[in-house]
Amino acid sequence: MTTSDNQLPPPTSQPSYRSLVAIQDRKEQLRREIQKDDREIKTLWKTLFKKDETPTKGLRMAGLMNTGAGVLDGLILGWKLYRKYKGFNSKKKK
């Protein structure tokens, strides 16, 4: 296997530059496009991970109720498991 097998084909349309000024102009144009894209990505990134404003009293209360319901559910499950396996272990000892 030769190294030419691993190479990508050349791009179909490459601009032809006739002077250094044309190259510099293209470079500046690309730099401006990259900076514009960078600013857009930064603004989108900030909006993606933006924290919510302070919650209202209703949202805060709903969050507390949700947490409380989860804790209660966990306690009930723990109690049921304790009762189930406590009886299982006591039968072994007798």
PDB file of C-alpha atoms in Angstrom:
ATOM      1  CA  MET A   1       0.000   0.000   0.000  1.00  0.00           C
ATOM      2  CA  THR A   2       1.463   3.341  -0.995  1.00  0.00           C
ATOM      3  CA  THR A   3       0.964   6.688   0.656  1.00  0.00           C
ATOM      4  CA  SER A   4      -0.901   7.990  -2.378  1.00  0.00           C
ATOM      5  CA  ASP A   5      -3.754   5.571  -1.572  1.00  0.00           C
ATOM      6  CA  ASN A   6      -4.341   7.359   1.765  1.00  0.00           C
ATOM      7  CA  GLN A   7      -4.379  10.887   0.353  1.00  0.00           C
ATOM      8  CA  LEU A   8      -7.585  12.761  -0.316  1.00  0.00           C
ATOM      9  CA  PRO A   9      -8.347  13.913  -3.841  1.00  0.00           C
ATOM     10  CA  PRO A  10      -7.573  17.562  -4.545  1.00  0.00           C
ATOM     11  CA  PRO A  11     -10.451  20.025  -4.138  1.00  0.00           C
ATOM     12  CA  THR A  12     -12.442  20.610  -7.297  1.00  0.00           C
ATOM     13  CA  SER A  13     -12.358  24.401  -7.285  1.00  0.00           C
ATOM     14  CA  GLN A  14      -9.333  26.176  -5.903  1.00  0.00           C
ATOM     15  CA  PRO A  15      -8.992  29.897  -6.368  1.00  0.00           C
ATOM     16  CA  SER A  16      -6.000  30.930  -8.408  1.00  0.00           C
ATOM     17  CA  TYR A  17      -4.007  33.797  -6.979  1.00  0.00           C
ATOM     18  CA  ARG A  18      -1.883  35.980  -9.224  1.00  0.00           C
ATOM     19  CA  SER A  19      -0.281  38.259  -6.607  1.00  0.00           C
ATOM     20  CA  LEU A  20       0.521  38.614  -2.930  1.00  0.00           C
ATOM     21  CA  VAL A  21      -2.146  41.299  -2.601  1.00  0.00           C
ATOM     22  CA  ALA A  22      -4.829  38.841  -3.750  1.00  0.00           C
ATOM     23  CA  ILE A  23      -3.597  36.309  -1.186  1.00  0.00           C
ATOM     24  CA  GLN A  24      -3.614  38.935   1.575  1.00  0.00           C
ATOM     25  CA  ASP A  25      -7.125  40.064   0.620  1.00  0.00           C
ATOM     26  CA  ARG A  26      -8.410  36.495   0.723  1.00  0.00           C
ATOM     27  CA  LYS A  27      -6.673  35.901   4.048  1.00  0.00           C
ATOM     28  CA  GLU A  28      -8.294  39.026   5.529  1.00  0.00           C
ATOM     29  CA  GLN A  29     -11.695  38.000   4.171  1.00  0.00           C
ATOM     30  CA  LEU A  30     -11.380  34.553   5.748  1.00  0.00           C
ATOM     31  CA  ARG A  31     -10.242  36.093   9.036  1.00  0.00           C
ATOM     32  CA  ARG A  32     -13.327  38.333   9.132  1.00  0.00           C
ATOM     33  CA  GLU A  33     -15.606  35.360   8.407  1.00  0.00           C
ATOM     34  CA  ILE A  34     -13.969  33.315  11.159  1.00  0.00           C
ATOM     35  CA  GLN A  35     -14.302  36.178  13.656  1.00  0.00           C
ATOM     36  CA  LYS A  36     -17.969  36.639  12.730  1.00  0.00           C
ATOM     37  CA  ASP A  37     -18.613  32.908  13.181  1.00  0.00           C
ATOM     38  CA  ASP A  38     -16.723  32.979  16.473  1.00  0.00           C
ATOM     39  CA  ARG A  39     -18.906  35.804  17.815  1.00  0.00           C
ATOM     40  CA  GLU A  40     -22.046  33.943  16.762  1.00  0.00           C
ATOM     41  CA  ILE A  41     -20.883  30.722  18.424  1.00  0.00           C
ATOM     42  CA  LYS A  42     -20.057  32.605  21.640  1.00  0.00           C
ATOM     43  CA  THR A  43     -23.501  34.192  21.819  1.00  0.00           C
ATOM     44  CA  LEU A  44     -25.210  30.864  21.150  1.00  0.00           C
ATOM     45  CA  TRP A  45     -23.026  29.160  23.758  1.00  0.00           C
ATOM     46  CA  LYS A  46     -23.914  31.770  26.379  1.00  0.00           C
ATOM     47  CA  THR A  47     -27.637  31.411  25.718  1.00  0.00           C
ATOM     48  CA  LEU A  48     -27.345  27.618  25.885  1.00  0.00           C
ATOM     49  CA  PHE A  49     -25.899  27.618  29.398  1.00  0.00           C
ATOM     50  CA  LYS A  50     -27.582  30.739  30.738  1.00  0.00           C
ATOM     51  CA  LYS A  51     -28.884  30.288  34.264  1.00  0.00           C
ATOM     52  CA  ASP A  52     -32.531  31.011  34.854  1.00  0.00           C
ATOM     53  CA  GLU A  53     -33.544  34.124  36.700  1.00  0.00           C
ATOM     54  CA  THR A  54     -34.410  33.752  40.356  1.00  0.00           C
ATOM     55  CA  PRO A  55     -37.453  31.512  40.518  1.00  0.00           C
ATOM     56  CA  THR A  56     -40.795  32.872  41.590  1.00  0.00           C
ATOM     57  CA  LYS A  57     -42.421  31.746  44.804  1.00  0.00           C
ATOM     58  CA  GLY A  58     -44.579  29.276  42.904  1.00  0.00           C
ATOM     59  CA  LEU A  59     -41.601  27.652  41.185  1.00  0.00           C
ATOM     60  CA  ARG A  60     -39.672  27.505  44.440  1.00  0.00           C
ATOM     61  CA  MET A  61     -42.629  25.871  46.199  1.00  0.00           C
ATOM     62  CA  ALA A  62     -43.075  23.373  43.357  1.00  0.00           C
ATOM     63  CA  GLY A  63     -39.395  22.461  43.603  1.00  0.00           C
ATOM     64  CA  LEU A  64     -39.655  21.899  47.345  1.00  0.00           C
ATOM     65  CA  MET A  65     -42.738  19.729  46.901  1.00  0.00           C
ATOM     66  CA  ASN A  66     -41.001  17.702  44.197  1.00  0.00           C
ATOM     67  CA  THR A  67     -37.979  17.154  46.428  1.00  0.00           C
ATOM     68  CA  GLY A  68     -40.189  16.281  49.392  1.00  0.00           C
ATOM     69  CA  ALA A  69     -42.163  13.768  47.347  1.00  0.00           C
ATOM     70  CA  GLY A  70     -38.910  12.122  46.226  1.00  0.00           C
ATOM     71  CA  VAL A  71     -37.647  11.851  49.789  1.00  0.00           C
ATOM     72  CA  LEU A  72     -40.973  10.437  50.988  1.00  0.00           C
ATOM     73  CA  ASP A  73     -40.990   7.896  48.150  1.00  0.00           C
ATOM     74  CA  GLY A  74     -37.460   6.814  49.070  1.00  0.00           C
ATOM     75  CA  LEU A  75     -38.395   6.421  52.736  1.00  0.00           C
ATOM     76  CA  ILE A  76     -41.446   4.326  51.914  1.00  0.00           C
ATOM     77  CA  LEU A  77     -39.403   2.108  49.584  1.00  0.00           C
ATOM     78  CA  GLY A  78     -36.728   1.701  52.253  1.00  0.00           C
ATOM     79  CA  TRP A  79     -39.314   0.762  54.864  1.00  0.00           C
ATOM     80  CA  LYS A  80     -40.919  -1.802  52.568  1.00  0.00           C
ATOM     81  CA  LEU A  81     -37.569  -3.364  51.748  1.00  0.00           C
ATOM     82  CA  TYR A  82     -36.593  -3.405  55.410  1.00  0.00           C
ATOM     83  CA  ARG A  83     -39.817  -5.173  56.391  1.00  0.00           C
ATOM     84  CA  LYS A  84     -39.507  -7.651  53.539  1.00  0.00           C
ATOM     85  CA  TYR A  85     -35.908  -8.673  54.213  1.00  0.00           C
ATOM     86  CA  LYS A  86     -36.158  -8.435  58.007  1.00  0.00           C
ATOM     87  CA  GLY A  87     -38.728 -11.206  57.932  1.00  0.00           C
ATOM     88  CA  PHE A  88     -36.570 -13.190  55.521  1.00  0.00           C
ATOM     89  CA  ASN A  89     -33.506 -12.977  57.770  1.00  0.00           C
ATOM     90  CA  SER A  90     -35.447 -13.838  60.954  1.00  0.00           C
ATOM     91  CA  LYS A  91     -36.751 -17.051  59.350  1.00  0.00           C
ATOM     92  CA  LYS A  92     -33.186 -18.181  58.654  1.00  0.00           C
ATOM     93  CA  LYS A  93     -32.105 -17.716  62.254  1.00  0.00           C
ATOM     94  CA  LYS A  94     -34.945 -19.815  63.724  1.00  0.00           C
TER      95      LYS A  94
END
